[in-house]
Short mmCIF file of C-alpha atoms and ligand atoms in Angstrom, two decimals:
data_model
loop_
_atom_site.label_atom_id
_atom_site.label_comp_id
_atom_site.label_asym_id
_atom_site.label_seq_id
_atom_site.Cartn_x
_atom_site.Cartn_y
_atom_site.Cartn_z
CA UNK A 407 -1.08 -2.43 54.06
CA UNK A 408 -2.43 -1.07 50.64
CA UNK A 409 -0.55 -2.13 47.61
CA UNK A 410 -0.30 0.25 44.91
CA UNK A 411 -3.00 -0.58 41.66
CA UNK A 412 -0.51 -1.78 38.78
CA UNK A 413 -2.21 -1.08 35.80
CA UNK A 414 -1.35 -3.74 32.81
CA UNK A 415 0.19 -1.91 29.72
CA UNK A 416 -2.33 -0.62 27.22
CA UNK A 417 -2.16 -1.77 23.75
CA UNK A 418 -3.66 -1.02 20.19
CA UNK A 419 -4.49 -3.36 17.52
CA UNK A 420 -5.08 -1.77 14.12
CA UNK A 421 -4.69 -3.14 10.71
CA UNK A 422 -4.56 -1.75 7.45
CA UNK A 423 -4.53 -2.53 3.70
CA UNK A 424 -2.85 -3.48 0.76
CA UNK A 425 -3.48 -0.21 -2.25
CA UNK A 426 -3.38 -1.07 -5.59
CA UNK A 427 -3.09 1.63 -8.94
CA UNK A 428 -6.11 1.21 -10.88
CA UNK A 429 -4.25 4.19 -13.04
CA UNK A 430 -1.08 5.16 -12.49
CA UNK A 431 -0.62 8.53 -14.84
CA UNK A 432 3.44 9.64 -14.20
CA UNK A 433 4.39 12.82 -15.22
CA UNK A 434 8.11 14.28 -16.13
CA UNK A 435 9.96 14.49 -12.34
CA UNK A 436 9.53 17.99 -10.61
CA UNK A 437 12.97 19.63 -9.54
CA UNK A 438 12.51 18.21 -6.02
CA UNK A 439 12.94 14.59 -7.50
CA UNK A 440 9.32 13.34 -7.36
CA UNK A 441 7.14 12.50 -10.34
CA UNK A 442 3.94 14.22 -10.55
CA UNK A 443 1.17 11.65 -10.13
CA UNK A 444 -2.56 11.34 -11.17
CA UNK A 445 -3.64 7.82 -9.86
CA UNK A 446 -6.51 6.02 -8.71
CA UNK A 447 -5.61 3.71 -5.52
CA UNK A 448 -8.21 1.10 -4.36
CA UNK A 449 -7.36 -0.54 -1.07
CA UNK A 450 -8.10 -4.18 -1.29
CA UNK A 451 -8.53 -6.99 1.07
CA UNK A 452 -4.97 -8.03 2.12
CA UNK A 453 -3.51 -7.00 5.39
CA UNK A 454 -1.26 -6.06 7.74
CA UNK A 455 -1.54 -6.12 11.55
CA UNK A 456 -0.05 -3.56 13.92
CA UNK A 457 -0.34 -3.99 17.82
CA UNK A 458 1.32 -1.02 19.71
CA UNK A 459 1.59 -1.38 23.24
CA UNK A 460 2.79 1.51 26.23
CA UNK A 461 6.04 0.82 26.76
CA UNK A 462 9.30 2.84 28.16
CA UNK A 463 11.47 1.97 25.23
CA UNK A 464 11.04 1.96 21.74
CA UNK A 465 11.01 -1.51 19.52
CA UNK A 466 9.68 -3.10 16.56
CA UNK A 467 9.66 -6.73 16.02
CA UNK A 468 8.17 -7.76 12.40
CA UNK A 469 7.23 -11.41 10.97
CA UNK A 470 4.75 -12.07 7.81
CA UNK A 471 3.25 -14.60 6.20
CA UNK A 472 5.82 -17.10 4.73
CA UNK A 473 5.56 -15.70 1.37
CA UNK A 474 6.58 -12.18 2.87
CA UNK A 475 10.76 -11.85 3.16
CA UNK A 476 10.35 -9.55 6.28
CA UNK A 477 14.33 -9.19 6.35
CA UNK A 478 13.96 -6.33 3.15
CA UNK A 479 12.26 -4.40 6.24
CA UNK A 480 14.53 -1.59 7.15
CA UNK A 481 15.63 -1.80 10.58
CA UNK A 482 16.73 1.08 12.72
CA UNK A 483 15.48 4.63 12.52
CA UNK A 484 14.79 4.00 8.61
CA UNK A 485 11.87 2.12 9.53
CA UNK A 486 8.99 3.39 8.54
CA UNK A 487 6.99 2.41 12.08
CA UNK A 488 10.12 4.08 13.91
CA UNK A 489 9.71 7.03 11.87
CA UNK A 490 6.24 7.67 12.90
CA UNK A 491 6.88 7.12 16.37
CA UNK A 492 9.18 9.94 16.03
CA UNK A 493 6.86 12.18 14.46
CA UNK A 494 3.89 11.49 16.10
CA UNK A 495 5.48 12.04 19.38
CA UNK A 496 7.03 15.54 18.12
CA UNK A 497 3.19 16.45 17.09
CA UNK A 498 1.91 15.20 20.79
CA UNK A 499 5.13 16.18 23.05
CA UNK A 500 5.79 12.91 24.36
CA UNK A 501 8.99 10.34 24.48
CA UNK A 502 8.84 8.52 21.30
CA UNK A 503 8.18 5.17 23.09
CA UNK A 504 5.95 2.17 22.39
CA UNK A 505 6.57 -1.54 21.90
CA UNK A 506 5.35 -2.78 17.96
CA UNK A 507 4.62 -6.26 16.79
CA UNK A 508 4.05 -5.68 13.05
CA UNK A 509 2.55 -8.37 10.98
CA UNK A 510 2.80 -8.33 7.42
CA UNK A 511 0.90 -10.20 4.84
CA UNK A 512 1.38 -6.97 2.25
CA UNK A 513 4.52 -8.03 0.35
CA UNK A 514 7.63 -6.14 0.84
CA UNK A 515 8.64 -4.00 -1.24
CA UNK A 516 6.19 -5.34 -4.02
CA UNK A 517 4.25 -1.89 -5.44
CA UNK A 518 1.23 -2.87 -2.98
CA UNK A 519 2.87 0.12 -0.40
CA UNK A 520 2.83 -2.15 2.46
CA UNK A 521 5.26 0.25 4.47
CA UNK A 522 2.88 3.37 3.60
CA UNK A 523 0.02 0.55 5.76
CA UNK A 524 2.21 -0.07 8.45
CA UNK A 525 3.20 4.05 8.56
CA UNK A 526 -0.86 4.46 9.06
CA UNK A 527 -1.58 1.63 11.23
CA UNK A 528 1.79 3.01 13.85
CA UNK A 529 0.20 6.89 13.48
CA UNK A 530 -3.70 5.72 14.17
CA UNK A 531 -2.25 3.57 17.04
CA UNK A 532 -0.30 5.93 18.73
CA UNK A 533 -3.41 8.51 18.15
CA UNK A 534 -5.26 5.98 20.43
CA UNK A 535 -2.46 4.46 22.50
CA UNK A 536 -1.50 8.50 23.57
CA UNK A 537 -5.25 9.84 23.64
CA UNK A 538 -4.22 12.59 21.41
CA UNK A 539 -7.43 12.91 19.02
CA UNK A 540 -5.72 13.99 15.96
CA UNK A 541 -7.79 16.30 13.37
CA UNK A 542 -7.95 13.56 10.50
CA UNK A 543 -6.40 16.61 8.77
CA UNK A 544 -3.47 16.63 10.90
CA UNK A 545 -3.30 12.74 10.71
CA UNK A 546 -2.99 13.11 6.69
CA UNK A 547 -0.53 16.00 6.91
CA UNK A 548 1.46 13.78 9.08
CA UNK A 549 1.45 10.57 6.58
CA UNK A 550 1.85 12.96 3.95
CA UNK A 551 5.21 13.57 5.46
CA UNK A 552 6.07 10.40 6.07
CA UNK A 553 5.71 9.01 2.37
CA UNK A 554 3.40 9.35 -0.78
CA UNK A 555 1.24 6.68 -0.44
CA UNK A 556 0.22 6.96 3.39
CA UNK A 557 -2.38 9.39 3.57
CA UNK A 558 -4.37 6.91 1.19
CA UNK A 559 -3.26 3.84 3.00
CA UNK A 560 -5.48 6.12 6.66
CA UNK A 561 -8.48 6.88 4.31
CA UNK A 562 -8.52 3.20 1.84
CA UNK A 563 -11.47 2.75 -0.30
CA UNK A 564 -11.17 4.10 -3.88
CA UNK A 565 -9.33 7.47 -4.18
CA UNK A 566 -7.82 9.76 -6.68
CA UNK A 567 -4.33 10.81 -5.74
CA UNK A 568 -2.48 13.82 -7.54
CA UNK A 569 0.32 15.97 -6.31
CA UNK A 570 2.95 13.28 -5.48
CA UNK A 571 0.30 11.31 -4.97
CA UNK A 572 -0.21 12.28 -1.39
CA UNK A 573 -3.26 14.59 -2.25
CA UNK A 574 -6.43 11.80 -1.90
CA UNK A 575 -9.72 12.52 -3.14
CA UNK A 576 -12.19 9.37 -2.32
CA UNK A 577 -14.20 8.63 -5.62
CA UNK A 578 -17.04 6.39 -6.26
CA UNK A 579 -16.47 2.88 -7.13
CA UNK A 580 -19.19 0.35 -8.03
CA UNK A 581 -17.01 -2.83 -6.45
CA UNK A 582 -16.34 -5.22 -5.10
CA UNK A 583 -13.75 -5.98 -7.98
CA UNK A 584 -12.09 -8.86 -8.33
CA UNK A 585 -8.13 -9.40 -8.26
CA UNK A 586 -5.89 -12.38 -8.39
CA UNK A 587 -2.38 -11.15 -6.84
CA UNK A 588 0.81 -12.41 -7.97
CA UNK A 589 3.75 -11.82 -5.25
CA UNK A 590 7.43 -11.99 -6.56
CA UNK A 591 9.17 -15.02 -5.73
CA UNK A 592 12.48 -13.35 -7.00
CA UNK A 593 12.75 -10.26 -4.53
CA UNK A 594 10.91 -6.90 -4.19
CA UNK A 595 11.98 -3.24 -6.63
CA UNK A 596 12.91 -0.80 -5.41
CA UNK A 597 10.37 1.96 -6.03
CA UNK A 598 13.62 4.94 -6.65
CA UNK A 599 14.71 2.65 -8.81
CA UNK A 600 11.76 2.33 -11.38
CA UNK A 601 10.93 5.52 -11.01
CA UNK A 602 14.94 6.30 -12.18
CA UNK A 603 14.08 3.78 -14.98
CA UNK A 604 11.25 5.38 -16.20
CA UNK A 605 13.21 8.92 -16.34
CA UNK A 606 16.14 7.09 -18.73
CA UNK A 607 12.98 5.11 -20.76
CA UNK A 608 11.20 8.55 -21.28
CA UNK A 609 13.20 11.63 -20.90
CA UNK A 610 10.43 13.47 -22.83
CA UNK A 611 7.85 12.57 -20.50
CA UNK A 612 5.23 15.44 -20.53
CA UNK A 613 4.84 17.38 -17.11
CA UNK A 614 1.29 16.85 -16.98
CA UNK A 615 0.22 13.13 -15.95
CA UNK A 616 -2.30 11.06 -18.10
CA UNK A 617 -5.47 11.70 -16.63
CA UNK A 618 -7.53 9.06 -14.89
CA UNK A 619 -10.73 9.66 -16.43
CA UNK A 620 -11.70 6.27 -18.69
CA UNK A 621 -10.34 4.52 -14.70
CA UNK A 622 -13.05 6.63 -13.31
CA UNK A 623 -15.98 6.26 -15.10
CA UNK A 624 -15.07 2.77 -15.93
CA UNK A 625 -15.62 2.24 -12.08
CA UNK A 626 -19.27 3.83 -11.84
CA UNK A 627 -20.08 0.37 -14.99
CA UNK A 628 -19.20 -2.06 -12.47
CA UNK A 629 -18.32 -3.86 -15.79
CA UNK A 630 -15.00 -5.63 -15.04
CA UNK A 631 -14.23 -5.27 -19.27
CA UNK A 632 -14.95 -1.37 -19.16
CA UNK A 633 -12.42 -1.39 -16.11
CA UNK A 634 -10.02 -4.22 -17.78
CA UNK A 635 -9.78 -2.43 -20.90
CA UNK A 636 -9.13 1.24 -18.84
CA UNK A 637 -6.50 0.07 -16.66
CA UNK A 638 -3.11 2.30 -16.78
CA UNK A 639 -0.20 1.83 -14.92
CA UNK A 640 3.35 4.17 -16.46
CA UNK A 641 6.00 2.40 -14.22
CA UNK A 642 4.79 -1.22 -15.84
CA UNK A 643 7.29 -0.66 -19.12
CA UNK A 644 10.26 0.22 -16.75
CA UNK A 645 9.29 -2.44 -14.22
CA UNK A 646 9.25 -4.85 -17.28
CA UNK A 647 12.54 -3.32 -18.28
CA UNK A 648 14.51 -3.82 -14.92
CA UNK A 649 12.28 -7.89 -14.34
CA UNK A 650 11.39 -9.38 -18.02
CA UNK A 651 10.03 -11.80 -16.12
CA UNK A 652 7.02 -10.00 -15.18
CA UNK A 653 6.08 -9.68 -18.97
CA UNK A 654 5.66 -13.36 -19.28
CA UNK A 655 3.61 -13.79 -15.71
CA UNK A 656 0.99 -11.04 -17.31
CA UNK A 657 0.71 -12.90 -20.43
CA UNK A 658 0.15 -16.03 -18.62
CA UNK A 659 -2.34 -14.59 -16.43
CA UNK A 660 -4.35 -13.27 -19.78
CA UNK A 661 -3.86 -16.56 -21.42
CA UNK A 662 -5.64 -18.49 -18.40
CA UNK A 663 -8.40 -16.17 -18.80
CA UNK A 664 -7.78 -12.73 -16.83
CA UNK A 665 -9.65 -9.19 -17.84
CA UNK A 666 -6.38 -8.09 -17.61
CA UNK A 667 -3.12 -8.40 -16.47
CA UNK A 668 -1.18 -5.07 -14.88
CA UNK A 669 1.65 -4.54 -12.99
CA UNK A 670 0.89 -3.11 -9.41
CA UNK A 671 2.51 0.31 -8.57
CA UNK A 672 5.89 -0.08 -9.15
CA UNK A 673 6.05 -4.07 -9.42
CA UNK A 674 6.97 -6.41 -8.98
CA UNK A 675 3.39 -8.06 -7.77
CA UNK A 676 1.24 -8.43 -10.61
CA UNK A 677 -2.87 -8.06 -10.65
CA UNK A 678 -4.88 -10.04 -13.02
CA UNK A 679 -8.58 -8.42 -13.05
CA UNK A 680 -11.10 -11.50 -12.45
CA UNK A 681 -14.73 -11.21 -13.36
CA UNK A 682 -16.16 -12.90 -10.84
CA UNK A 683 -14.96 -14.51 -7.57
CA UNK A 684 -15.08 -17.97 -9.38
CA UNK A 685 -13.07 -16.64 -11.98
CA UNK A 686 -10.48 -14.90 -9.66
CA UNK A 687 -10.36 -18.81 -7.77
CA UNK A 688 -10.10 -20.19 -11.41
CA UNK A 689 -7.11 -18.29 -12.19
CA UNK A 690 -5.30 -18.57 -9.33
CA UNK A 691 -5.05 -22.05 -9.78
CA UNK A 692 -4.48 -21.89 -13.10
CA UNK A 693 -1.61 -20.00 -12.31
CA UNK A 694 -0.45 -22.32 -9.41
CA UNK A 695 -0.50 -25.03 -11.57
CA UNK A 696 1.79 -23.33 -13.81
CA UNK A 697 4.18 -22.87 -11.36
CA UNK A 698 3.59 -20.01 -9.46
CA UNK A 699 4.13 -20.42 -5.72
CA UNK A 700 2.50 -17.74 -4.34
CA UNK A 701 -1.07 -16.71 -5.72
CA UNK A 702 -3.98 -14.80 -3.94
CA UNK A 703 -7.46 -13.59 -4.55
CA UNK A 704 -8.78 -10.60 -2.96
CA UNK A 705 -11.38 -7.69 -3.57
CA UNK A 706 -11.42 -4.44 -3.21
CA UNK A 707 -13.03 -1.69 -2.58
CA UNK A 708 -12.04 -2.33 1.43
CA UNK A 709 -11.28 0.35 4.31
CA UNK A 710 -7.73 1.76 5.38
CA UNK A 711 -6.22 1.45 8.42
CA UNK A 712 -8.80 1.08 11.23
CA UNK A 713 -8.64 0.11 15.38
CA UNK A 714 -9.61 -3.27 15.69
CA UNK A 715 -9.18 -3.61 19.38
CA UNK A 716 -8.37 -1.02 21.53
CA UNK A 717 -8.70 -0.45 25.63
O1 LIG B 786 7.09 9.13 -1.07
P1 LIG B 786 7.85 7.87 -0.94
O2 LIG B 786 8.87 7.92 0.18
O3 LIG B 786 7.02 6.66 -0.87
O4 LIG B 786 8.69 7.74 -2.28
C1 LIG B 786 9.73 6.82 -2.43
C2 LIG B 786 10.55 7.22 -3.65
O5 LIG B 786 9.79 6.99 -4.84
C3 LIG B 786 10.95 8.68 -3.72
O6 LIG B 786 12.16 8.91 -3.03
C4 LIG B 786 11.10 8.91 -5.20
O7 LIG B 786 12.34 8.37 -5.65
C5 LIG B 786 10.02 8.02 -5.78
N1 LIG B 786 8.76 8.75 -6.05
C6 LIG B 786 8.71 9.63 -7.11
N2 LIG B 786 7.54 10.30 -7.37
C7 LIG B 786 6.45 10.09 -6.62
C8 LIG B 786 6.48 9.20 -5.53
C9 LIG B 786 7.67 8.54 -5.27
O8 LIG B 786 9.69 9.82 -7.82
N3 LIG B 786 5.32 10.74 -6.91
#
């Protein structure tokens, strides 16, 4: 008697990367709601893993490192990885089915767009798990839709962003640079919210976003004080505003000896600008010493969302 060949499930491993604003220029809000943005994202070493494996029902199960609070993680078709499922599988015409085990080590909801990383990770996964060979074009038109930040979480590196900040432009950058990165022990923001924060702090916000230049050529010096000193972020003041707190952790972080101290995206993480590795290491335990539970050092320039293991 022959048996019938059972073939195991396949499965895709991909991980992708924490972005940080090296500029974060915010213009007055269009009449559709979002802010017109000219930023400079860098993609820097800290991670989240995505394995996506054939399956005949959809699920996502999600854990993180202890210092993530994975229950903030919408649940349901809200979530971003369900979201792409469904879109992806509109693009490719096929059931909107695969079985996810997300691992985060991006904070939630901490202006580091660690949803926008799992978003790329579930739409490169499902490119591979359903053999569709996606036009990278397609691929960004499809993260586009799925939120501002995810084209640049597919493409990482260093990249000017402008439009809502889903328009990504890769840009020389001199790195690696240095960060030491403060999670919030006290909860994530929500981005709508700071952005809603900013509107009441400046309702005569020109159209036109600060530009990004000083960020830009500061990052061809690969002199950490150029970059320090051009650093730009508009949502820190109303992140401030909404968590006081953070003011204090950013003059800590200068006192123990940081380039600079700057609020990441829309908070609440905070960056401190190291300039060296030893110096990053230095501060972080300066900062752990002064009570801070959760510190971490990584660089950046690193790549987006890439297969690690795949059939
Ligand atoms: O695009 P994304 O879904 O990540 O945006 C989340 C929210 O952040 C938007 O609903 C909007 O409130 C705000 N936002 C904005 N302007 C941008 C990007 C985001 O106002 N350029």
């Amino acid at each position: 008697m022959v048996t019938p060949e059972r073939r195991l499930p396949r499965s895709v491993d991909v991980r992708a990367s924490a972005k940080i604003n090296l500029h974060l220029g915010v213009g007055a809000a269009r009449e559709d709601g979002f802010h017109p943005l000219e930023t400079v994202y860098q993609a820097i070493g800290l991670h989240d893993e995505l394995v996506a494996t054939e399956d005949e029902a959809f699920r996502v199960v999600t854990h993180g490192a202890a210092y993530v609070d994975v229950t903030d993680v919408p649940v349901g078709a809200d979530n971003i990885v369900a979201r792409a499922t469904a879109l992806m599988a509109a693009r490719v015409e096929v059931e909107p089915t695969a079985d996810f085990l997300v691992h985060k080590e991006i904070p939630v909801a901490g202006g580091m767009a660690g949803g926008s990383a799992d978003a790329a990770a579930a739409l490169l996964a499902l490119d591979r798990l359903w053999d569709a060979g996606t036009p990278d074009d397609e691929l960004l038109a499809l993260a586009a839709e799925l939120g501002s930040d995810v084209p640049f979480a597919l493409i990482g590196g260093t990249a000017l962003g402008t439009g809502r900040g889903e328009l990504v432009t890769p840009i020389a950058d001199s790195g690696p640079w240095w960060w030491v990165v403060v999670p919030s022990s006290a909860g994530g923001l929500s981005t709508p919210a700071v952005y809603r924060r900013f509107d009441e702090m400046f309702p005569g916000a020109d159209p036109e976003p600060a530009s990004a230049a000083a960020v830009i050529s500061a990052l061809a010096t690969h002199d950490p004080h150029r970059l320090g000193a051009a650093l730009h972020n508009d949502l820190q003041e109303p992140a401030i505003d909404l968590r006081p707190d953070l003011g204090d952790l950013l003059d800590r972080g200068e006192s123990e000896g940081a380039v600079r101290g700057l609020v990441s995206g829309s908070g609440p993480t905070c960056l401190f600008l190291a300039e060296s590795p030893t110096a990053a290491h230095a501060l972080a335990g300066a900062l752990r010493g002064s009570g801070q539970p959760v510190v971490l050092v990584a660089a950046g320039p690193v790549p987006g969302a890439q297969v690690v293991d795949a059939p």
